[in-house]
Amino acid sequence: MVTDAVLNYFNYFTEIEERFRQRRGSLMLLSTLDWALIEIWQDAGIPLDAALRGIDAAFDKYEGRQKKGRQRKVNGLAWCAQSVIEAAEELREAAAGTAAPKSDASAPESGFEHERIAAHLEAAAAALDRATVAGEACIATAVRLRQLAAAVRGDTGLSPEDITAVKNLEDLERHLTVLEGKLFAALTAAAPEDLVVRLQEHADRELAPYRRQMAAVQIRQVKQQFEQKQLLVHYNLPRLSLFYMSQQ
């Protein structure tokens, strides 16, 4: 069962969103492209502090170049990508030779109660049951999500593998990431060729303003994340990650 003592690392997303919105000075919601970039930073192990420092540095530099009274708004998080990478490298250099700090094992789970996690998994399974594409993969994913939901609730008759899969939020999230990866592959294989091409063209248009601010490898990763999310939207299928769990 997911432990109550695990650190809620999902704050990574919300902290970055809040800092970007504060520095931009508006209530603009992050785009699908922005969320894809944050996921890449998290997967790459970039510390939250580095991401926040990088955002601040990018805005400081950008605002310093703008003429007073003629400032244009930064329209996407990708403008901060290079500064975030630089901030992460600076932190790594500063930490060289020092012991890594111990995680706060007593930090609260902050809203990720067992019942809500199980409900999120069950709702995602129900949505996959209604899928009209890649039926075999969607059904198999739905079955697995219900097994994980049962393990989160602490139901009887669980396998050792299921118990291990939900021992903490990060382990559960890793399993959900694997399931999403398999689901994306099945959806891409089943989708019509013209749909995939349109999604790729859409991603290229969205990325065009940021190509000078991002490295080639970042562009490839963000484009892939963006296309995968748009494919789910097209088929009205859910995200499995706990970050997308309803806050109600």
PDB file of C-alpha atoms in Angstrom:
ATOM      1  CA  MET A   1       0.000   0.000   0.000  1.00  0.00           C
ATOM      2  CA  VAL A   2       1.190   3.531  -0.712  1.00  0.00           C
ATOM      3  CA  THR A   3       2.819   4.841   2.463  1.00  0.00           C
ATOM      4  CA  ASP A   4       1.650   8.053   4.122  1.00  0.00           C
ATOM      5  CA  ALA A   5       5.239   9.144   4.801  1.00  0.00           C
ATOM      6  CA  VAL A   6       6.420   9.502   1.196  1.00  0.00           C
ATOM      7  CA  LEU A   7       7.456  12.955   0.001  1.00  0.00           C
ATOM      8  CA  ASN A   8       4.936  14.427  -2.427  1.00  0.00           C
ATOM      9  CA  TYR A   9       7.236  14.978  -5.372  1.00  0.00           C
ATOM     10  CA  PHE A  10       4.283  16.026  -7.532  1.00  0.00           C
ATOM     11  CA  ASN A  11       4.807  19.537  -6.177  1.00  0.00           C
ATOM     12  CA  TYR A  12       7.508  19.690  -8.864  1.00  0.00           C
ATOM     13  CA  PHE A  13       4.873  20.456 -11.494  1.00  0.00           C
ATOM     14  CA  THR A  14       2.784  22.903  -9.524  1.00  0.00           C
ATOM     15  CA  GLU A  15       5.796  24.844  -8.183  1.00  0.00           C
ATOM     16  CA  ILE A  16       7.170  25.337 -11.698  1.00  0.00           C
ATOM     17  CA  GLU A  17       3.780  26.383 -13.024  1.00  0.00           C
ATOM     18  CA  GLU A  18       3.318  28.910 -10.226  1.00  0.00           C
ATOM     19  CA  ARG A  19       6.797  30.418 -10.617  1.00  0.00           C
ATOM     20  CA  PHE A  20       6.371  30.797 -14.385  1.00  0.00           C
ATOM     21  CA  ARG A  21       2.991  32.444 -13.988  1.00  0.00           C
ATOM     22  CA  GLN A  22       4.332  34.785 -11.291  1.00  0.00           C
ATOM     23  CA  ARG A  23       7.266  35.901 -13.411  1.00  0.00           C
ATOM     24  CA  ARG A  24       5.132  36.288 -16.511  1.00  0.00           C
ATOM     25  CA  GLY A  25       2.679  38.395 -14.546  1.00  0.00           C
ATOM     26  CA  SER A  26      -0.497  36.751 -15.801  1.00  0.00           C
ATOM     27  CA  LEU A  27      -2.844  33.851 -15.127  1.00  0.00           C
ATOM     28  CA  MET A  28      -2.027  32.161 -18.431  1.00  0.00           C
ATOM     29  CA  LEU A  29      -2.361  28.396 -18.184  1.00  0.00           C
ATOM     30  CA  LEU A  30       0.564  26.268 -19.238  1.00  0.00           C
ATOM     31  CA  SER A  31       0.202  24.607 -22.620  1.00  0.00           C
ATOM     32  CA  THR A  32       0.497  20.924 -23.481  1.00  0.00           C
ATOM     33  CA  LEU A  33       3.963  21.740 -24.770  1.00  0.00           C
ATOM     34  CA  ASP A  34       4.901  23.282 -21.406  1.00  0.00           C
ATOM     35  CA  TRP A  35       3.727  20.230 -19.461  1.00  0.00           C
ATOM     36  CA  ALA A  36       5.716  17.984 -21.782  1.00  0.00           C
ATOM     37  CA  LEU A  37       8.849  20.002 -21.061  1.00  0.00           C
ATOM     38  CA  ILE A  38       8.314  19.817 -17.286  1.00  0.00           C
ATOM     39  CA  GLU A  39       7.953  16.039 -17.527  1.00  0.00           C
ATOM     40  CA  ILE A  40      11.246  15.847 -19.383  1.00  0.00           C
ATOM     41  CA  TRP A  41      12.976  17.922 -16.700  1.00  0.00           C
ATOM     42  CA  GLN A  42      11.582  15.666 -13.993  1.00  0.00           C
ATOM     43  CA  ASP A  43      12.582  12.493 -15.857  1.00  0.00           C
ATOM     44  CA  ALA A  44      16.083  13.928 -16.327  1.00  0.00           C
ATOM     45  CA  GLY A  45      16.403  14.447 -12.568  1.00  0.00           C
ATOM     46  CA  ILE A  46      16.672  18.230 -12.721  1.00  0.00           C
ATOM     47  CA  PRO A  47      16.082  19.468  -9.147  1.00  0.00           C
ATOM     48  CA  LEU A  48      13.112  21.699  -8.508  1.00  0.00           C
ATOM     49  CA  ASP A  49      15.433  24.395  -7.180  1.00  0.00           C
ATOM     50  CA  ALA A  50      17.355  24.377 -10.470  1.00  0.00           C
ATOM     51  CA  ALA A  51      14.150  24.653 -12.483  1.00  0.00           C
ATOM     52  CA  LEU A  52      12.966  27.631 -10.421  1.00  0.00           C
ATOM     53  CA  ARG A  53      16.377  29.324 -10.583  1.00  0.00           C
ATOM     54  CA  GLY A  54      16.497  28.790 -14.316  1.00  0.00           C
ATOM     55  CA  ILE A  55      13.070  30.343 -14.797  1.00  0.00           C
ATOM     56  CA  ASP A  56      14.098  33.361 -12.738  1.00  0.00           C
ATOM     57  CA  ALA A  57      17.368  33.724 -14.648  1.00  0.00           C
ATOM     58  CA  ALA A  58      15.624  33.506 -18.018  1.00  0.00           C
ATOM     59  CA  PHE A  59      13.085  36.174 -17.066  1.00  0.00           C
ATOM     60  CA  ASP A  60      15.767  38.419 -15.539  1.00  0.00           C
ATOM     61  CA  LYS A  61      17.782  38.240 -18.739  1.00  0.00           C
ATOM     62  CA  TYR A  62      14.756  38.688 -20.983  1.00  0.00           C
ATOM     63  CA  GLU A  63      13.385  41.635 -19.042  1.00  0.00           C
ATOM     64  CA  GLY A  64      16.806  43.269 -18.998  1.00  0.00           C
ATOM     65  CA  ARG A  65      16.846  43.327 -22.796  1.00  0.00           C
ATOM     66  CA  GLN A  66      13.376  44.804 -23.208  1.00  0.00           C
ATOM     67  CA  LYS A  67      12.863  48.529 -23.457  1.00  0.00           C
ATOM     68  CA  LYS A  68      10.834  49.949 -20.615  1.00  0.00           C
ATOM     69  CA  GLY A  69       7.175  50.203 -21.584  1.00  0.00           C
ATOM     70  CA  ARG A  70       7.550  47.910 -24.587  1.00  0.00           C
ATOM     71  CA  GLN A  71       7.929  44.548 -22.932  1.00  0.00           C
ATOM     72  CA  ARG A  72       6.409  41.594 -24.721  1.00  0.00           C
ATOM     73  CA  LYS A  73       5.136  38.613 -22.785  1.00  0.00           C
ATOM     74  CA  VAL A  74       7.045  35.335 -22.725  1.00  0.00           C
ATOM     75  CA  ASN A  75       4.519  32.923 -24.195  1.00  0.00           C
ATOM     76  CA  GLY A  76       5.982  29.562 -23.244  1.00  0.00           C
ATOM     77  CA  LEU A  77       8.122  27.753 -20.717  1.00  0.00           C
ATOM     78  CA  ALA A  78      10.492  26.654 -23.470  1.00  0.00           C
ATOM     79  CA  TRP A  79      12.026  30.141 -23.388  1.00  0.00           C
ATOM     80  CA  CYS A  80      13.488  29.109 -20.019  1.00  0.00           C
ATOM     81  CA  ALA A  81      14.798  25.699 -21.117  1.00  0.00           C
ATOM     82  CA  GLN A  82      18.448  26.618 -21.607  1.00  0.00           C
ATOM     83  CA  SER A  83      18.586  28.615 -18.361  1.00  0.00           C
ATOM     84  CA  VAL A  84      17.126  25.646 -16.461  1.00  0.00           C
ATOM     85  CA  ILE A  85      19.796  23.319 -17.878  1.00  0.00           C
ATOM     86  CA  GLU A  86      22.509  25.817 -16.920  1.00  0.00           C
ATOM     87  CA  ALA A  87      21.104  26.176 -13.389  1.00  0.00           C
ATOM     88  CA  ALA A  88      21.061  22.384 -12.990  1.00  0.00           C
ATOM     89  CA  GLU A  89      24.692  22.156 -14.094  1.00  0.00           C
ATOM     90  CA  GLU A  90      25.671  24.902 -11.639  1.00  0.00           C
ATOM     91  CA  LEU A  91      23.956  23.069  -8.784  1.00  0.00           C
ATOM     92  CA  ARG A  92      25.693  19.810  -9.673  1.00  0.00           C
ATOM     93  CA  GLU A  93      29.058  21.547  -9.736  1.00  0.00           C
ATOM     94  CA  ALA A  94      28.357  23.224  -6.398  1.00  0.00           C
ATOM     95  CA  ALA A  95      27.348  19.889  -4.861  1.00  0.00           C
ATOM     96  CA  ALA A  96      30.418  18.027  -6.146  1.00  0.00           C
ATOM     97  CA  GLY A  97      32.182  16.280  -3.295  1.00  0.00           C
ATOM     98  CA  THR A  98      29.394  16.894  -0.793  1.00  0.00           C
ATOM     99  CA  ALA A  99      27.001  14.336   0.619  1.00  0.00           C
ATOM    100  CA  ALA A 100      23.512  14.305  -0.825  1.00  0.00           C
ATOM    101  CA  PRO A 101      20.909  15.541   1.653  1.00  0.00           C
ATOM    102  CA  LYS A 102      18.605  12.993   3.188  1.00  0.00           C
ATOM    103  CA  SER A 103      15.021  13.092   2.019  1.00  0.00           C
ATOM    104  CA  ASP A 104      12.367  14.064   4.498  1.00  0.00           C
ATOM    105  CA  ALA A 105      10.729  10.706   5.083  1.00  0.00           C
ATOM    106  CA  SER A 106       8.152  12.231   7.366  1.00  0.00           C
ATOM    107  CA  ALA A 107       6.797  14.747   4.850  1.00  0.00           C
ATOM    108  CA  PRO A 108       3.040  14.468   4.337  1.00  0.00           C
ATOM    109  CA  GLU A 109       1.526  13.013   1.206  1.00  0.00           C
ATOM    110  CA  SER A 110      -0.474  16.226   0.756  1.00  0.00           C
ATOM    111  CA  GLY A 111      -3.707  15.198  -0.886  1.00  0.00           C
ATOM    112  CA  PHE A 112      -2.760  11.874  -2.423  1.00  0.00           C
ATOM    113  CA  GLU A 113      -4.959   9.781  -0.138  1.00  0.00           C
ATOM    114  CA  HIS A 114      -5.372   6.111  -0.903  1.00  0.00           C
ATOM    115  CA  GLU A 115      -9.065   6.400  -1.755  1.00  0.00           C
ATOM    116  CA  ARG A 116      -8.472   9.199  -4.254  1.00  0.00           C
ATOM    117  CA  ILE A 117      -5.585   7.384  -5.892  1.00  0.00           C
ATOM    118  CA  ALA A 118      -7.673   4.235  -6.275  1.00  0.00           C
ATOM    119  CA  ALA A 119     -10.572   6.276  -7.677  1.00  0.00           C
ATOM    120  CA  HIS A 120      -8.232   7.899 -10.220  1.00  0.00           C
ATOM    121  CA  LEU A 121      -7.019   4.484 -11.395  1.00  0.00           C
ATOM    122  CA  GLU A 122     -10.551   3.090 -11.577  1.00  0.00           C
ATOM    123  CA  ALA A 123     -11.763   6.121 -13.565  1.00  0.00           C
ATOM    124  CA  ALA A 124      -8.896   5.758 -16.023  1.00  0.00           C
ATOM    125  CA  ALA A 125      -9.704   2.053 -16.410  1.00  0.00           C
ATOM    126  CA  ALA A 126     -13.364   2.873 -17.101  1.00  0.00           C
ATOM    127  CA  ALA A 127     -12.355   5.391 -19.774  1.00  0.00           C
ATOM    128  CA  LEU A 128     -10.118   2.805 -21.427  1.00  0.00           C
ATOM    129  CA  ASP A 129     -13.019   0.339 -21.417  1.00  0.00           C
ATOM    130  CA  ARG A 130     -14.851   2.798 -23.713  1.00  0.00           C
ATOM    131  CA  ALA A 131     -11.926   3.193 -26.111  1.00  0.00           C
ATOM    132  CA  THR A 132     -12.637   2.841 -29.825  1.00  0.00           C
ATOM    133  CA  VAL A 133      -9.034   2.270 -30.896  1.00  0.00           C
ATOM    134  CA  ALA A 134      -6.298  -0.223 -29.959  1.00  0.00           C
ATOM    135  CA  GLY A 135      -8.900  -2.268 -28.103  1.00  0.00           C
ATOM    136  CA  GLU A 136      -6.617  -5.074 -26.926  1.00  0.00           C
ATOM    137  CA  ALA A 137      -4.033  -2.701 -25.452  1.00  0.00           C
ATOM    138  CA  CYS A 138      -6.694  -0.523 -23.810  1.00  0.00           C
ATOM    139  CA  ILE A 139      -8.409  -3.510 -22.204  1.00  0.00           C
ATOM    140  CA  ALA A 140      -5.115  -4.919 -20.922  1.00  0.00           C
ATOM    141  CA  THR A 141      -4.189  -1.517 -19.476  1.00  0.00           C
ATOM    142  CA  ALA A 142      -7.587  -1.194 -17.810  1.00  0.00           C
ATOM    143  CA  VAL A 143      -7.176  -4.610 -16.183  1.00  0.00           C
ATOM    144  CA  ARG A 144      -3.765  -3.632 -14.838  1.00  0.00           C
ATOM    145  CA  LEU A 145      -5.034  -0.313 -13.504  1.00  0.00           C
ATOM    146  CA  ARG A 146      -7.747  -2.108 -11.546  1.00  0.00           C
ATOM    147  CA  GLN A 147      -5.140  -4.440 -10.067  1.00  0.00           C
ATOM    148  CA  LEU A 148      -3.104  -1.439  -8.948  1.00  0.00           C
ATOM    149  CA  ALA A 149      -6.217   0.238  -7.534  1.00  0.00           C
ATOM    150  CA  ALA A 150      -6.944  -2.880  -5.476  1.00  0.00           C
ATOM    151  CA  ALA A 151      -3.371  -2.839  -4.164  1.00  0.00           C
ATOM    152  CA  VAL A 152      -3.662   0.844  -3.223  1.00  0.00           C
ATOM    153  CA  ARG A 153      -6.852   0.091  -1.267  1.00  0.00           C
ATOM    154  CA  GLY A 154      -5.146  -2.826   0.454  1.00  0.00           C
ATOM    155  CA  ASP A 155      -7.621  -5.436  -0.801  1.00  0.00           C
ATOM    156  CA  THR A 156      -7.068  -9.070   0.123  1.00  0.00           C
ATOM    157  CA  GLY A 157      -5.550 -11.647  -2.191  1.00  0.00           C
ATOM    158  CA  LEU A 158      -2.931  -9.345  -3.658  1.00  0.00           C
ATOM    159  CA  SER A 159       0.163 -10.668  -5.378  1.00  0.00           C
ATOM    160  CA  PRO A 160       3.604  -9.698  -4.022  1.00  0.00           C
ATOM    161  CA  GLU A 161       4.265  -7.884  -7.301  1.00  0.00           C
ATOM    162  CA  ASP A 162       1.172  -5.697  -6.877  1.00  0.00           C
ATOM    163  CA  ILE A 163       2.043  -4.855  -3.285  1.00  0.00           C
ATOM    164  CA  THR A 164       5.570  -3.882  -4.310  1.00  0.00           C
ATOM    165  CA  ALA A 165       4.258  -1.761  -7.203  1.00  0.00           C
ATOM    166  CA  VAL A 166       2.366   0.582  -4.851  1.00  0.00           C
ATOM    167  CA  LYS A 167       4.699   0.697  -1.852  1.00  0.00           C
ATOM    168  CA  ASN A 168       5.132   4.449  -2.433  1.00  0.00           C
ATOM    169  CA  LEU A 169       3.998   7.101  -4.874  1.00  0.00           C
ATOM    170  CA  GLU A 170       7.167   7.159  -6.907  1.00  0.00           C
ATOM    171  CA  ASP A 171       7.078   3.394  -7.498  1.00  0.00           C
ATOM    172  CA  LEU A 172       3.419   3.562  -8.480  1.00  0.00           C
ATOM    173  CA  GLU A 173       4.151   6.468 -10.828  1.00  0.00           C
ATOM    174  CA  ARG A 174       6.925   4.464 -12.482  1.00  0.00           C
ATOM    175  CA  HIS A 175       4.498   1.630 -13.191  1.00  0.00           C
ATOM    176  CA  LEU A 176       1.975   4.086 -14.604  1.00  0.00           C
ATOM    177  CA  THR A 177       4.677   5.579 -16.823  1.00  0.00           C
ATOM    178  CA  VAL A 178       5.448   2.133 -18.227  1.00  0.00           C
ATOM    179  CA  LEU A 179       1.757   1.495 -18.868  1.00  0.00           C
ATOM    180  CA  GLU A 180       1.422   4.863 -20.615  1.00  0.00           C
ATOM    181  CA  GLY A 181       4.433   4.120 -22.792  1.00  0.00           C
ATOM    182  CA  LYS A 182       2.944   0.820 -23.943  1.00  0.00           C
ATOM    183  CA  LEU A 183      -0.422   2.472 -24.521  1.00  0.00           C
ATOM    184  CA  PHE A 184       1.125   5.264 -26.601  1.00  0.00           C
ATOM    185  CA  ALA A 185       2.925   2.719 -28.765  1.00  0.00           C
ATOM    186  CA  ALA A 186      -0.308   0.791 -29.398  1.00  0.00           C
ATOM    187  CA  LEU A 187      -2.261   3.968 -30.171  1.00  0.00           C
ATOM    188  CA  THR A 188       0.382   5.224 -32.594  1.00  0.00           C
ATOM    189  CA  ALA A 189       0.417   1.878 -34.399  1.00  0.00           C
ATOM    190  CA  ALA A 190      -3.396   1.839 -34.646  1.00  0.00           C
ATOM    191  CA  ALA A 191      -3.889   5.498 -35.597  1.00  0.00           C
ATOM    192  CA  PRO A 192      -4.415   6.401 -39.274  1.00  0.00           C
ATOM    193  CA  GLU A 193      -1.295   7.654 -41.006  1.00  0.00           C
ATOM    194  CA  ASP A 194      -2.819  11.036 -41.852  1.00  0.00           C
ATOM    195  CA  LEU A 195      -3.727  11.647 -38.190  1.00  0.00           C
ATOM    196  CA  VAL A 196      -0.166  10.983 -37.031  1.00  0.00           C
ATOM    197  CA  VAL A 197       1.157  13.303 -39.732  1.00  0.00           C
ATOM    198  CA  ARG A 198      -1.241  16.069 -38.665  1.00  0.00           C
ATOM    199  CA  LEU A 199      -0.159  15.721 -35.044  1.00  0.00           C
ATOM    200  CA  GLN A 200       3.485  15.943 -36.086  1.00  0.00           C
ATOM    201  CA  GLU A 201       2.767  19.085 -38.115  1.00  0.00           C
ATOM    202  CA  HIS A 202       0.923  20.579 -35.128  1.00  0.00           C
ATOM    203  CA  ALA A 203       3.890  19.850 -32.872  1.00  0.00           C
ATOM    204  CA  ASP A 204       6.299  21.444 -35.351  1.00  0.00           C
ATOM    205  CA  ARG A 205       4.202  24.626 -35.471  1.00  0.00           C
ATOM    206  CA  GLU A 206       4.032  24.839 -31.681  1.00  0.00           C
ATOM    207  CA  LEU A 207       7.777  24.301 -31.336  1.00  0.00           C
ATOM    208  CA  ALA A 208       8.823  26.707 -34.079  1.00  0.00           C
ATOM    209  CA  PRO A 209       9.157  29.829 -31.843  1.00  0.00           C
ATOM    210  CA  TYR A 210      11.405  27.989 -29.380  1.00  0.00           C
ATOM    211  CA  ARG A 211      13.882  26.170 -31.614  1.00  0.00           C
ATOM    212  CA  ARG A 212      16.619  28.716 -31.018  1.00  0.00           C
ATOM    213  CA  GLN A 213      16.228  28.400 -27.234  1.00  0.00           C
ATOM    214  CA  MET A 214      16.307  24.594 -27.077  1.00  0.00           C
ATOM    215  CA  ALA A 215      18.892  21.952 -27.857  1.00  0.00           C
ATOM    216  CA  ALA A 216      18.115  19.416 -30.580  1.00  0.00           C
ATOM    217  CA  VAL A 217      17.659  16.586 -28.094  1.00  0.00           C
ATOM    218  CA  GLN A 218      15.196  18.695 -26.093  1.00  0.00           C
ATOM    219  CA  ILE A 219      13.213  19.472 -29.218  1.00  0.00           C
ATOM    220  CA  ARG A 220      12.927  15.779 -30.089  1.00  0.00           C
ATOM    221  CA  GLN A 221      11.831  14.844 -26.578  1.00  0.00           C
ATOM    222  CA  VAL A 222       9.279  17.633 -26.249  1.00  0.00           C
ATOM    223  CA  LYS A 223       7.877  16.949 -29.713  1.00  0.00           C
ATOM    224  CA  GLN A 224       7.383  13.275 -28.848  1.00  0.00           C
ATOM    225  CA  GLN A 225       5.678  14.134 -25.547  1.00  0.00           C
ATOM    226  CA  PHE A 226       3.450  16.656 -27.278  1.00  0.00           C
ATOM    227  CA  GLU A 227       2.385  14.229 -30.021  1.00  0.00           C
ATOM    228  CA  GLN A 228       1.592  11.526 -27.471  1.00  0.00           C
ATOM    229  CA  LYS A 229      -0.605  13.848 -25.411  1.00  0.00           C
ATOM    230  CA  GLN A 230      -2.451  15.077 -28.477  1.00  0.00           C
ATOM    231  CA  LEU A 231      -3.108  11.481 -29.523  1.00  0.00           C
ATOM    232  CA  LEU A 232      -4.783  10.817 -26.165  1.00  0.00           C
ATOM    233  CA  VAL A 233      -6.844  13.986 -26.526  1.00  0.00           C
ATOM    234  CA  HIS A 234      -7.961  12.965 -30.024  1.00  0.00           C
ATOM    235  CA  TYR A 235      -9.260   9.606 -28.798  1.00  0.00           C
ATOM    236  CA  ASN A 236     -10.590  11.023 -25.501  1.00  0.00           C
ATOM    237  CA  LEU A 237      -8.382   8.741 -23.459  1.00  0.00           C
ATOM    238  CA  PRO A 238      -7.046   9.547 -19.964  1.00  0.00           C
ATOM    239  CA  ARG A 239      -3.583  10.316 -18.684  1.00  0.00           C
ATOM    240  CA  LEU A 240      -2.577   7.681 -16.157  1.00  0.00           C
ATOM    241  CA  SER A 241      -0.074   9.728 -14.160  1.00  0.00           C
ATOM    242  CA  LEU A 242      -1.094  10.665 -10.634  1.00  0.00           C
ATOM    243  CA  PHE A 243      -0.332  14.268 -11.480  1.00  0.00           C
ATOM    244  CA  TYR A 244      -3.535  14.302 -13.550  1.00  0.00           C
ATOM    245  CA  MET A 245      -5.620  13.005 -10.673  1.00  0.00           C
ATOM    246  CA  SER A 246      -8.618  15.145  -9.862  1.00  0.00           C
ATOM    247  CA  GLN A 247      -8.120  17.490  -6.905  1.00  0.00           C
ATOM    248  CA  GLN A 248     -11.794  17.228  -5.945  1.00  0.00           C
TER     249      GLN A 248
END
